[in-house]
Structures are given as structure tokens and as C-alpha cells.
XYZ file of C-alpha atoms in Angstrom:
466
model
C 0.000 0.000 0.000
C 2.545 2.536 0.729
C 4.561 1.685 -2.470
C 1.543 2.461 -4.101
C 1.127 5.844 -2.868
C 4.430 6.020 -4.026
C 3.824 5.330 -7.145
C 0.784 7.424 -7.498
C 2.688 10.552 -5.807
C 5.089 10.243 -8.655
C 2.614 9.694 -11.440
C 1.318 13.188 -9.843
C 4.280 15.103 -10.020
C 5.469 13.731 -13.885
C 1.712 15.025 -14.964
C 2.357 18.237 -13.163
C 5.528 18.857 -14.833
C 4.655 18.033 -18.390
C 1.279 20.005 -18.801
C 2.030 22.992 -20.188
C 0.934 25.932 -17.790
C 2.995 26.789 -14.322
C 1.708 25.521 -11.248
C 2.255 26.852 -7.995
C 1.313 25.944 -4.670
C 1.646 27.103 -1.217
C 0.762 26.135 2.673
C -2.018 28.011 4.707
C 1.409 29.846 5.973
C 2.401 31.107 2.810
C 4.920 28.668 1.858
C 5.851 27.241 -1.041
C 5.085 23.471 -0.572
C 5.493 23.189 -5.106
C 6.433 24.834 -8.172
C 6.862 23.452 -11.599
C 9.694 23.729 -14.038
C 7.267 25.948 -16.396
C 6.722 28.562 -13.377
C 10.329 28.928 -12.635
C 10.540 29.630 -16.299
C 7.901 32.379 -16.260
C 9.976 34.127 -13.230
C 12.874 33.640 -14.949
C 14.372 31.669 -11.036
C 15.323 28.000 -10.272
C 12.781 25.194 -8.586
C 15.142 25.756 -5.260
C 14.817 29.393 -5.343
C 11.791 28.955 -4.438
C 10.496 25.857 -2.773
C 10.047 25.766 0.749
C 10.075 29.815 1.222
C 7.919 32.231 1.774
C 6.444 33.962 -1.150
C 7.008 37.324 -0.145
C 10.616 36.690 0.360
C 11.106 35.268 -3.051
C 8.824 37.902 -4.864
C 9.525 40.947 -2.648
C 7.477 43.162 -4.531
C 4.602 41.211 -3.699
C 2.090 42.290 -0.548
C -0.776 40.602 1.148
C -3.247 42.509 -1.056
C -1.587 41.911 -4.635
C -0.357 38.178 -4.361
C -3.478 36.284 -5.467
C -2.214 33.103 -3.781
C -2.146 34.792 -0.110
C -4.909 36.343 -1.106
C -6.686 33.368 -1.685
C -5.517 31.408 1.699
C -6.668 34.492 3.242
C -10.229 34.930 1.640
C -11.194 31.472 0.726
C -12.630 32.779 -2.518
C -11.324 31.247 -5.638
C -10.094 33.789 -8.339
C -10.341 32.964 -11.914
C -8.915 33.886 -15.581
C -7.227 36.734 -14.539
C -4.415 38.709 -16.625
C -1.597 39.515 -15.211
C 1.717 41.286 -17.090
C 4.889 41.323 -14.975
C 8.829 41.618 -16.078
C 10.807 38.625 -14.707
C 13.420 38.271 -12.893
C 15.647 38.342 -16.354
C 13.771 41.236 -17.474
C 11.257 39.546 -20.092
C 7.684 40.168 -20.677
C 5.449 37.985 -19.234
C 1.998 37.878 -19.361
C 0.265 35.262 -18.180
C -3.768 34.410 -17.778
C -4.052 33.024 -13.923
C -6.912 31.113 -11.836
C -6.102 30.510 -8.360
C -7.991 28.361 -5.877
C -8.074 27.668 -1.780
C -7.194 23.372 -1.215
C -9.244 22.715 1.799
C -8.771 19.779 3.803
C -11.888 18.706 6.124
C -13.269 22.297 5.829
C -10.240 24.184 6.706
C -7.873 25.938 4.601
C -4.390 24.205 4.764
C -3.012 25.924 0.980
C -3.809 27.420 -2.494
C -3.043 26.350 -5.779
C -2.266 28.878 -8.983
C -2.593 27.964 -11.940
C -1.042 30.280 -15.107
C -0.985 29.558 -18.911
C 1.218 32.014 -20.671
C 0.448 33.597 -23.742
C 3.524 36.028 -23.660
C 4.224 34.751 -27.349
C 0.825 34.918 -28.559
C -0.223 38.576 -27.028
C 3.180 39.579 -28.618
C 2.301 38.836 -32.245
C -1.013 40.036 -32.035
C 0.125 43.371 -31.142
C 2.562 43.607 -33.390
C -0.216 42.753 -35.983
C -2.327 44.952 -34.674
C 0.233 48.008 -34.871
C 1.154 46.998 -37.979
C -2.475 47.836 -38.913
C -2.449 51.081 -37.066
C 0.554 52.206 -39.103
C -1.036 51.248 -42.389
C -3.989 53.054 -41.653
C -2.483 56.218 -40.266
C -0.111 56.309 -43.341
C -3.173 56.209 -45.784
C -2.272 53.312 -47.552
C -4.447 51.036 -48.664
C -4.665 47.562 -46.177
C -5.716 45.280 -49.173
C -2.079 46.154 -50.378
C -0.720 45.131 -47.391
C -1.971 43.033 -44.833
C -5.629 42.944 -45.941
C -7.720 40.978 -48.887
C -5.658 39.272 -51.692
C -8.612 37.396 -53.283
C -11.632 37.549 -55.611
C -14.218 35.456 -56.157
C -12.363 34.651 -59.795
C -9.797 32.870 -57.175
C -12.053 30.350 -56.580
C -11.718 27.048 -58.369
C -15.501 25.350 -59.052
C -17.413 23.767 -61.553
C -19.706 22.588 -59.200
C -23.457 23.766 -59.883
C -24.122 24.307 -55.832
C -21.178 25.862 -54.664
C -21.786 28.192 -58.313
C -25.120 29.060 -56.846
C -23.210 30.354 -53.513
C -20.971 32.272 -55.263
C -23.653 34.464 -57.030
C -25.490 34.517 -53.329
C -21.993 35.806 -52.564
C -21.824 38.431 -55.144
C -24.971 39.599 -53.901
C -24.184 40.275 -50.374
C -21.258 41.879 -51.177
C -22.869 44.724 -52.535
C -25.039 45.265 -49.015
C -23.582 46.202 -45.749
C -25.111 43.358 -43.696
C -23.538 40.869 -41.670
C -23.017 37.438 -42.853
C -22.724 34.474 -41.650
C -20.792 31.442 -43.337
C -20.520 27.801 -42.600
C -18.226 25.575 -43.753
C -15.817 22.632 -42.504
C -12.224 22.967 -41.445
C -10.106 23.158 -44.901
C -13.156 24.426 -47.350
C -11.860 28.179 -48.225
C -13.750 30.158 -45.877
C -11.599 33.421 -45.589
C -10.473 33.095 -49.012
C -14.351 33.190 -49.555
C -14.919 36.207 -47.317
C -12.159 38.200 -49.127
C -13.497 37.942 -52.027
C -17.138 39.218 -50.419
C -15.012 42.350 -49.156
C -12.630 42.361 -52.589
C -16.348 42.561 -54.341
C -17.746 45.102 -51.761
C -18.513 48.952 -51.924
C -15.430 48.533 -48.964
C -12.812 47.091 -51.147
C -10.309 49.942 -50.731
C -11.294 49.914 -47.124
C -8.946 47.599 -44.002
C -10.251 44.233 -44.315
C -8.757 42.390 -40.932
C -9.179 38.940 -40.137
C -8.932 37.558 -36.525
C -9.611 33.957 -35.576
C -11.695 33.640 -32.023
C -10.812 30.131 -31.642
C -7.565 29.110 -28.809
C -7.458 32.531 -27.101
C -8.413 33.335 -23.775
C -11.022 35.736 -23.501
C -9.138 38.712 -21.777
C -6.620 38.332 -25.034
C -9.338 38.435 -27.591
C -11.684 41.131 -25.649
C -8.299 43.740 -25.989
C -7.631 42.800 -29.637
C -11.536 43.327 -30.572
C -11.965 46.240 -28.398
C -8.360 48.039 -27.873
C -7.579 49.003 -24.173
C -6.558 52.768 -22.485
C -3.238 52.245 -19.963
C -3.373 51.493 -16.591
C -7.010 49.310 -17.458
C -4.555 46.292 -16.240
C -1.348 45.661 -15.040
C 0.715 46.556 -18.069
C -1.951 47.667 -20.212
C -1.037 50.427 -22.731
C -3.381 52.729 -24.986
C -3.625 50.667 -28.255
C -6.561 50.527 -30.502
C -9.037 47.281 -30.983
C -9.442 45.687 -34.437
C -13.021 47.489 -34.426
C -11.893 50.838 -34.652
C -8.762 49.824 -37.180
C -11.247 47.993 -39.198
C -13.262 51.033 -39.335
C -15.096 51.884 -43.168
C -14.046 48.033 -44.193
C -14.581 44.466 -42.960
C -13.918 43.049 -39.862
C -14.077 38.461 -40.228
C -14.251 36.810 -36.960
C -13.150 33.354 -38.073
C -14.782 30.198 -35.435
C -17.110 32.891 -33.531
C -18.344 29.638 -31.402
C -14.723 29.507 -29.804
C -15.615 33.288 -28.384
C -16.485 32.852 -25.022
C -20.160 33.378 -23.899
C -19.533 36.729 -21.998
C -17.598 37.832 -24.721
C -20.329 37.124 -27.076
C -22.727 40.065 -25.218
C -20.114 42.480 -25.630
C -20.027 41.861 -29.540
C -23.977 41.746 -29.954
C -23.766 45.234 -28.476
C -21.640 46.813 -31.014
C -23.532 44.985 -33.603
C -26.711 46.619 -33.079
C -25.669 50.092 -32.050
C -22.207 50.135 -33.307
C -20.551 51.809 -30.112
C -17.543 50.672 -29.438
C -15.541 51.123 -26.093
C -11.866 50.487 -24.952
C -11.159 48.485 -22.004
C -10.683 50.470 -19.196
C -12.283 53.647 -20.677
C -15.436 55.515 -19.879
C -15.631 56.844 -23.549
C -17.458 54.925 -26.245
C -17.458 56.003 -30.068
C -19.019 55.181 -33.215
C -17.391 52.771 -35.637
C -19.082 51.728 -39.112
C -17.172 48.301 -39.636
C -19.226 45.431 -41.674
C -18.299 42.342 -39.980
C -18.515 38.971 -41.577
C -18.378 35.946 -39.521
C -17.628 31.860 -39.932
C -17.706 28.536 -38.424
C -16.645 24.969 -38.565
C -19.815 23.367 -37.144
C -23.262 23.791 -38.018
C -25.099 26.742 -36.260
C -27.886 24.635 -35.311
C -25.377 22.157 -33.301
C -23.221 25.522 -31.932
C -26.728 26.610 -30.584
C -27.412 22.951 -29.103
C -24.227 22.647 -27.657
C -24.687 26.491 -26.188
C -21.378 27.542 -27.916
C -22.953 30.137 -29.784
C -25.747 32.471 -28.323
C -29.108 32.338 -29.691
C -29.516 36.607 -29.667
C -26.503 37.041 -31.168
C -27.056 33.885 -33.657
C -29.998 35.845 -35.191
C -28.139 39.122 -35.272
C -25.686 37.118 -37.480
C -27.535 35.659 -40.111
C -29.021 38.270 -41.602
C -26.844 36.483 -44.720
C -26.331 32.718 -44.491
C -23.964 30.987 -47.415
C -22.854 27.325 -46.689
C -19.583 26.546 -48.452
C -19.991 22.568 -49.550
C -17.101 20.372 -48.603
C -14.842 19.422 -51.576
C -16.572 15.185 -50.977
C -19.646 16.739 -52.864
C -18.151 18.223 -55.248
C -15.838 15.726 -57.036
C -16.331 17.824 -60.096
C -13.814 19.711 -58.658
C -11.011 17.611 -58.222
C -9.526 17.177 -61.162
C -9.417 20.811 -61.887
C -7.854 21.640 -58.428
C -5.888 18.935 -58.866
C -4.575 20.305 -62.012
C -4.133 24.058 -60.912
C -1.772 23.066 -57.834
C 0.426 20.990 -60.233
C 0.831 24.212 -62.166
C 1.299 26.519 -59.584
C 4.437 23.932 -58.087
C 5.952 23.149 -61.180
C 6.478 26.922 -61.143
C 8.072 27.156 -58.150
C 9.354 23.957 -57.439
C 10.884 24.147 -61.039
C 8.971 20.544 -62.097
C 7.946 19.373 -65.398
C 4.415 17.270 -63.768
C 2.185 17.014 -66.910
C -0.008 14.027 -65.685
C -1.465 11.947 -62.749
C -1.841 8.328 -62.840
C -5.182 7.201 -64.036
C -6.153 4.580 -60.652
C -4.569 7.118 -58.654
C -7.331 10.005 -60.567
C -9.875 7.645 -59.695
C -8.798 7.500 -56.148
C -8.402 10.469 -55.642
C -11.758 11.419 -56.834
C -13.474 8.476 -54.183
C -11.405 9.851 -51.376
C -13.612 11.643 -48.688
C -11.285 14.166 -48.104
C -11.376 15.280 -44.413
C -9.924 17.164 -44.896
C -11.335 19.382 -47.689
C -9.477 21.574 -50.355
C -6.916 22.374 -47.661
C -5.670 18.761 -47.351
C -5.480 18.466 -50.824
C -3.490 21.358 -51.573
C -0.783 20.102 -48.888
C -1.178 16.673 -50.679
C 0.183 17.562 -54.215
C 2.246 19.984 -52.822
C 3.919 16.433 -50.951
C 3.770 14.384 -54.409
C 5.528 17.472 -56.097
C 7.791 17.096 -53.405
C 8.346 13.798 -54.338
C 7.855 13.188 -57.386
C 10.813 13.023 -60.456
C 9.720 12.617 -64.092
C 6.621 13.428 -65.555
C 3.499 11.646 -63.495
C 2.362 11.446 -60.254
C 2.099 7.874 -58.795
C 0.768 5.859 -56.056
C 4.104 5.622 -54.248
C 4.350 9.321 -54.538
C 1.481 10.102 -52.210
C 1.962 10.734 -48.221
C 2.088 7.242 -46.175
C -1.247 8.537 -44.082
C -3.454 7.959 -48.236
C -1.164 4.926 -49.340
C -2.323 2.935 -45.886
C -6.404 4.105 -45.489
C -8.595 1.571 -45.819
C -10.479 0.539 -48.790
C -14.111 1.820 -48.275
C -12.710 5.266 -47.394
C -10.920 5.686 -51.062
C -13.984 3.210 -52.933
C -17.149 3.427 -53.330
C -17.437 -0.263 -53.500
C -18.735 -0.321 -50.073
C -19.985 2.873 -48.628
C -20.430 3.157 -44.910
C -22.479 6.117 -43.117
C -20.519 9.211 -43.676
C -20.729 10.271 -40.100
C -19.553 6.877 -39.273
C -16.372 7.064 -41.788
C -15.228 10.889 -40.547
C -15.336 9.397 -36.933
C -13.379 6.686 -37.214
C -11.263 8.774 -39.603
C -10.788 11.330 -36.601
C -10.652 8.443 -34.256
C -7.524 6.753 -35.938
C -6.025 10.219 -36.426
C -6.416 10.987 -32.836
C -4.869 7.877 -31.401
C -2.304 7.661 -34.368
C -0.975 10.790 -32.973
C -1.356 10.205 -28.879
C 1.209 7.345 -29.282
C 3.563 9.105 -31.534
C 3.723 11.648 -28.854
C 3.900 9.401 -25.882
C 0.106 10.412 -24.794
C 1.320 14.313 -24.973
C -1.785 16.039 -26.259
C 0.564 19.161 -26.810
C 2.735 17.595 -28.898
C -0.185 15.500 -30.535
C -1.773 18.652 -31.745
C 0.987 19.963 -33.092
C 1.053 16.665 -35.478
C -2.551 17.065 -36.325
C -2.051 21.011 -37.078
C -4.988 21.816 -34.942
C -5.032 23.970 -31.413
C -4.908 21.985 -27.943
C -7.701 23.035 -27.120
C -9.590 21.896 -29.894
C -7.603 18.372 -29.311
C -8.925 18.014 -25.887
C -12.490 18.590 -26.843
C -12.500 15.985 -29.496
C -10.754 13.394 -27.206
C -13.171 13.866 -24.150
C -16.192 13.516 -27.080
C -13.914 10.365 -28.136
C -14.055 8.962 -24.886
C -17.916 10.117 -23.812
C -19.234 8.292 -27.117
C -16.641 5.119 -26.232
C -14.856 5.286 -29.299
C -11.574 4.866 -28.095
């Protein structure tokens, strides 16, 4: 018995240690009973600096009042999301989005826990994005030239009679001012789609600014959206919101279901009377921005699955357009297929004049997951590969050359739901054991956020599919 409290004591501290946000924990006294390798990072000290001291004598510009942890063994009262921005010990930048919480131990108070993911990196490029914008704007140049829209709707590849039909719903919108709303799975060409809405639109010579909502925390995205005035939070500077630097364009909010619910008020507001107001400011001012939204789920599910709120749902889809995923229209493939040869044996400096009739045909009966996206990357890897004149089998990534039959034939056809989730399900686990169970490290091989990763695998696990 005691070995195995051993055992599960160390299990605890090797799961502490890899997750990726900095734990820190301290007695009912103050002390500091752990600390992870990722917090000593953030402060810029060592594990030993720290452990078994008191806080205030490591951090000595700490008080009672301002250290959340002692505030917390003090009050009881769990504190949550909160920003923080702090130099380090070494003098970086740090900011950091914290939730710290009392342990209690038969009703008493014997510690706290704090918990803090940084997004140092991530606030970083967004404001350097973000004054890039502000430059661009104050200079008088025109965005599309630089950071904004760089498509039409002639840069979209169809023959397809449905997604046709969207297109012309597209070109109609674009000449209104409304908001739309467009659906369409992971892969499918939505911003390339909304570009060419704003390249069509009475605002094409207008900012057009793009800014996905998904695998942010909400404090982040609220000061990108809305700007903030200094001294709103700890290191908080005046900087202006994507709202006001997307003022007389577009504004695209890519994955609005990732916005967080309370967030989601805040933006219905400014949609209906267009007032917009910095965080940490008393002043509000008019904007006139047209903003165009998308998601990767269907609205009715977002709504059932109360990712998406139903006000601000119908304040959206004023305009709905569904962009059809590239398994219904096989018309298309062959033509795709045939434009992203071109475009590498340009700059891969190939001579590819032909693709290998089974592999066509393939090709064609594949359900692509992965949409237009995956088959981009795919040629782009035969290209890669490839030396004379035609693409073959043994050219293609090892991920096509080993999936089953019945996903590439139509021989024998299962459900479609049924074949994406056990696609997704072999995916998943493919990339769990490459990565030694690291869902980190997992996402990275799968190209999509953690988040995002640890959503699908607790859905994996509810339904019992793995």
C-alpha cells in the first residue's frame, strides 16, 4: 500500500511537470510546498529558489493585497482567468492568464493552488499585428495592399453547380452592408471566400482584418476586438481594438463559437448600435465596420451545444452561405488537382504534366477530411516527391497509401458520419502514441489547437470510441 502511494505521488508530479501551464502551490502559511519547471521559467528563477520559502521573500514586490495566492488562503474565494503582465526576474515580458484556488482539507484551509498559462508569445504577435495595422492606416495606404484581402471570387476554383449558386449569393451580399454568416468545414476556403465578399464590396479599398476567435483566452481576444486605455490592467497600454482599425471596411471573426459566452454580449452590443468602447475607458465612439463571420460546425449544433448564443445567432444571419465540402463536389477535383500541379511546377521548377489514371480515380473516391486544404498540402507532398513526368501511387503521403479501402472506394460505402469518426478516431490515437500520450505535442502533429484536441478526445471517450 505505501509503495503504491508512491507510485501514485510520482505519477502526480510527472503530470504536473509536463502540462504545459505553471503551477504553484503554497501552505495556509504562505509557503511554497510546489512549483513546476514551467513557473520557474515564467519568473525567470530555479525550482530551489523557491520551494520551501515564503512567497514574499522570493517575490519581494509582492504584498498581502496583490499576491493572489495569499490572497486566496486568506479569503477562501477562488479567483479565476485573470491577466496579469509582470517583467521577470531576467527582465522579459510575461503575461500570463491566472486562476487561483483555496485546497481545503476537512473544511479548513491548509493551501492554495495557482494555476497560469502564458500567452507572452501569442499577445506579442497580435500586437505587433495589430500596430502593424495602425501604421497602415495612419499612413493612408491602402490595407488590401498590405496586410488585408488578396482574393476575388475569380480565385475560386468550381465547376460545381451548388457551390456556383453560392458564389452568385456571394456576389450579392457583397454589394449590401449586412452581416453574414458562413458555414463551412475545417479546410473548405472560408476566408479566401470572405475576401473575395469584401474584394467585391462597396469597402474594397477599405482595411479588411481577419482575426480567428478560436484558442485565445477571452481577456486576449476582448483587448484585440476592443483596444484598451493604460493602466485598465497591469501593463496595459493605450492601443486601438481591431473594431476601430477595421473602421469603413470588414472586420471576419473566423470560429465565432470559440468566443467565449460573456464575450459574445459584448459583440452583440456593437452589432446593433455600433458603439464601441476600450477596455478600461469611460468613452465609447461610433465605428461603421461590416463584420462577416464563420464557423466549422453547423449553427444549429453551436446553438445545441450552447457555444454560440441564440440573440446574437440571429443578429448574425441576416446572410447565411454554406460553403460545400470538396466530398460533394468531385467535379472539382480534377481541376484543383490540375491548378496546384501548375502553380508547383512553377516554383518547385517541375515538369508534372499528368497523374496516374487509378490514382485520378482514387483520388476522386477519397472523402477528403480534410477538404481543399488537405489536398493542396497533398500535391504539394507528391511534387515534393515526385521526379519525371506523373504522379504515382508511391508518390502520395504514407497517411493515403495505408487508409482503408471503403474510405478511397465506393465499393462499399459506410455512413458518412460513421467514416469521418473513425477517420478522426484513428487520427487521434495515431498521434497520442507518436507523442507518448502528450496532447501538446499531438496537436501539433494534427495542425490543430490543444484546445480543440482536448475537446474531441473527451467527445472520443464520452461516445466510447476509443
Amino acid at each position: 500500500m505505501y509503495s503504491f502511494m508512491l507510485i501514485q505521488a510520482k505519477m502526480i508530479m510527472e503530470i504536473l511537470e509536463s502540462i504545459d501551464e505553471a503551477v504553484h502551490v503554497i501552505d495556509h502559511q504562505g509557503f511554497t510546498v510546489y512549483y513546476n519547471g514551467l513557473a520557474a521559467k515564467h519568473d525567470g528563477l530555479n525550482i530551489q529558489e523557491v520551494l520551501g520559502k515564503h512567497l514574499l521573500e522570493v517575490f519581494p514586490s509582492l504584498t498581502e493585497h496583490s499576491s493572489t495566492l495569499l490572497r486566496v488562503v486568506k479569503t477562501g474565494k477562488p479567483i479565476y482567468h485573470l491577466p496579469q503582465s509582470y517583467k521577470n526576474k531576467r527582465g522579459m515580458q510575461i503575461d500570463t492568464i491566472n486562476t487561483t484556488v483555496p485546497i481545503f482539507d476537512k473544511g479548513e484551509i491548509i493551501g492554495a493552488v495557482e494555476i497560469a498559462k502564458d500567452y507572452s508569445k501569442l499577445k506579442l504577435l497580435s500586437n505587433k499585428l495589430i500596430d502593424l495595422q495602425g501604421k497602415v492606416k495612419r499612413k493612408n495606404m491602402s490595407p488590401n495592399e498590405v496586410l488585408g484581402a488578396r482574393y476575388t471570387l475569380e480565385d475560386i476554383i468550381t465547376i460545381n453547380k451548388h457551390f456556383l449558386k453560392v458564389l452568385e449569393q456571394g456576389m450579392k451580399v457583397a454589394k449590401s452592408t449586412s452581416t453574414v454568416l458562413i458555414y463551412g468545414e475545417t479546410g473548405t476556403g472560408k476566408e479566401l471566400f470572405v475576401q473575395a465578399i469584401h474584394s467585391a464590396s462597396p469597402r474594397k479599398h477599405a482595411a479588411f482584418i481577419a482575426q480567428n476567435c478560436g484558442a485565445l483566452p477571452e481577456t486576449l481576444l476582448e483587448s484585440i476586438l476592443f483596444g484598451t486605455v493604460k493602466g485598465s490592467y497591469t501593463g496595459a497600454v493605450d492601443r486601438a481594438g481591431l473594431f476601430e482599425l477595421a473602421h469603413g471596411g470588414t472586420l471576419f471573426l473566423d470560429e465565432i463559437n470559440s468566443m467565449p459566452i460573456e464575450l459574445q454580449t459584448r459583440l452583440l452590443r456593437v452589432l446593433e448600435d455600433g458603439m464601441v468602447r476600450r477596455i478600461g475607458s469611460t468613452k465609447a465612439f461610433q465605428v461603421d465596420v461590416r463584420v462577416i463571420v464563420a464557423m466549422n460546425k453547423p449553427p444549429e449544433e453551436c446553438l445545441k451545444d450552447k457555444e454560440l448564443r441564440a440573440d446574437l445567432f440571429y443578429r448574425l444571419n441576416v446572410s447565411s452561405l454554406s460553403i460545400p465540402p470538396l466530398r460533394e463536389r468531385k467535379e472539382d477535383i480534377p481541376i484543383l488537382i490540375k491548378y496546384y500541379i501548375d502553380r508547383y511546377n512553377q516554383t518547385l521548377e517541375k515538369d508534372v504534366s499528368n497523374i496516374n489514371d487509378e490514382l485520378m480515380k482514387s483520388l476522386t473516391e477519397y472523402i477528403w477530411p480534410g477538404n481543399v486544404r488537405e489536398l493542396k498540402h497533398m500535391i504539394e507532398h507528391c511534387m515534393n516527391m515526385v521526379d519525371g513526368h506523373e504522379i504515382m501511387f508511391e508518390h502520395m503521403p504514407v497517411y493515403f497509401q495505408h487508409t482503408p479501402k471503403e474510405v478511397t472506394h465506393s465499393e462499399s460505402i459506410k455512413p458518412l458520419r460513421q467514416v469521418l469518426e473513425e477517420t478522426e478516431k484513428n487520427l487521434i490515437t495515431e498521434a497520442l502514441k507518436l507523442s507518448s500520450g502528450n496532447v501538446k505535442k499531438a496537436s501539433q502533429l494534427l495542425q490543430i489547437p490543444r484546445q480543440t484536441l482536448q475537446y474531441k478526445i473527451q467527445k472520443l471517450l464520452k461516445n466510447d470510441l476509443v
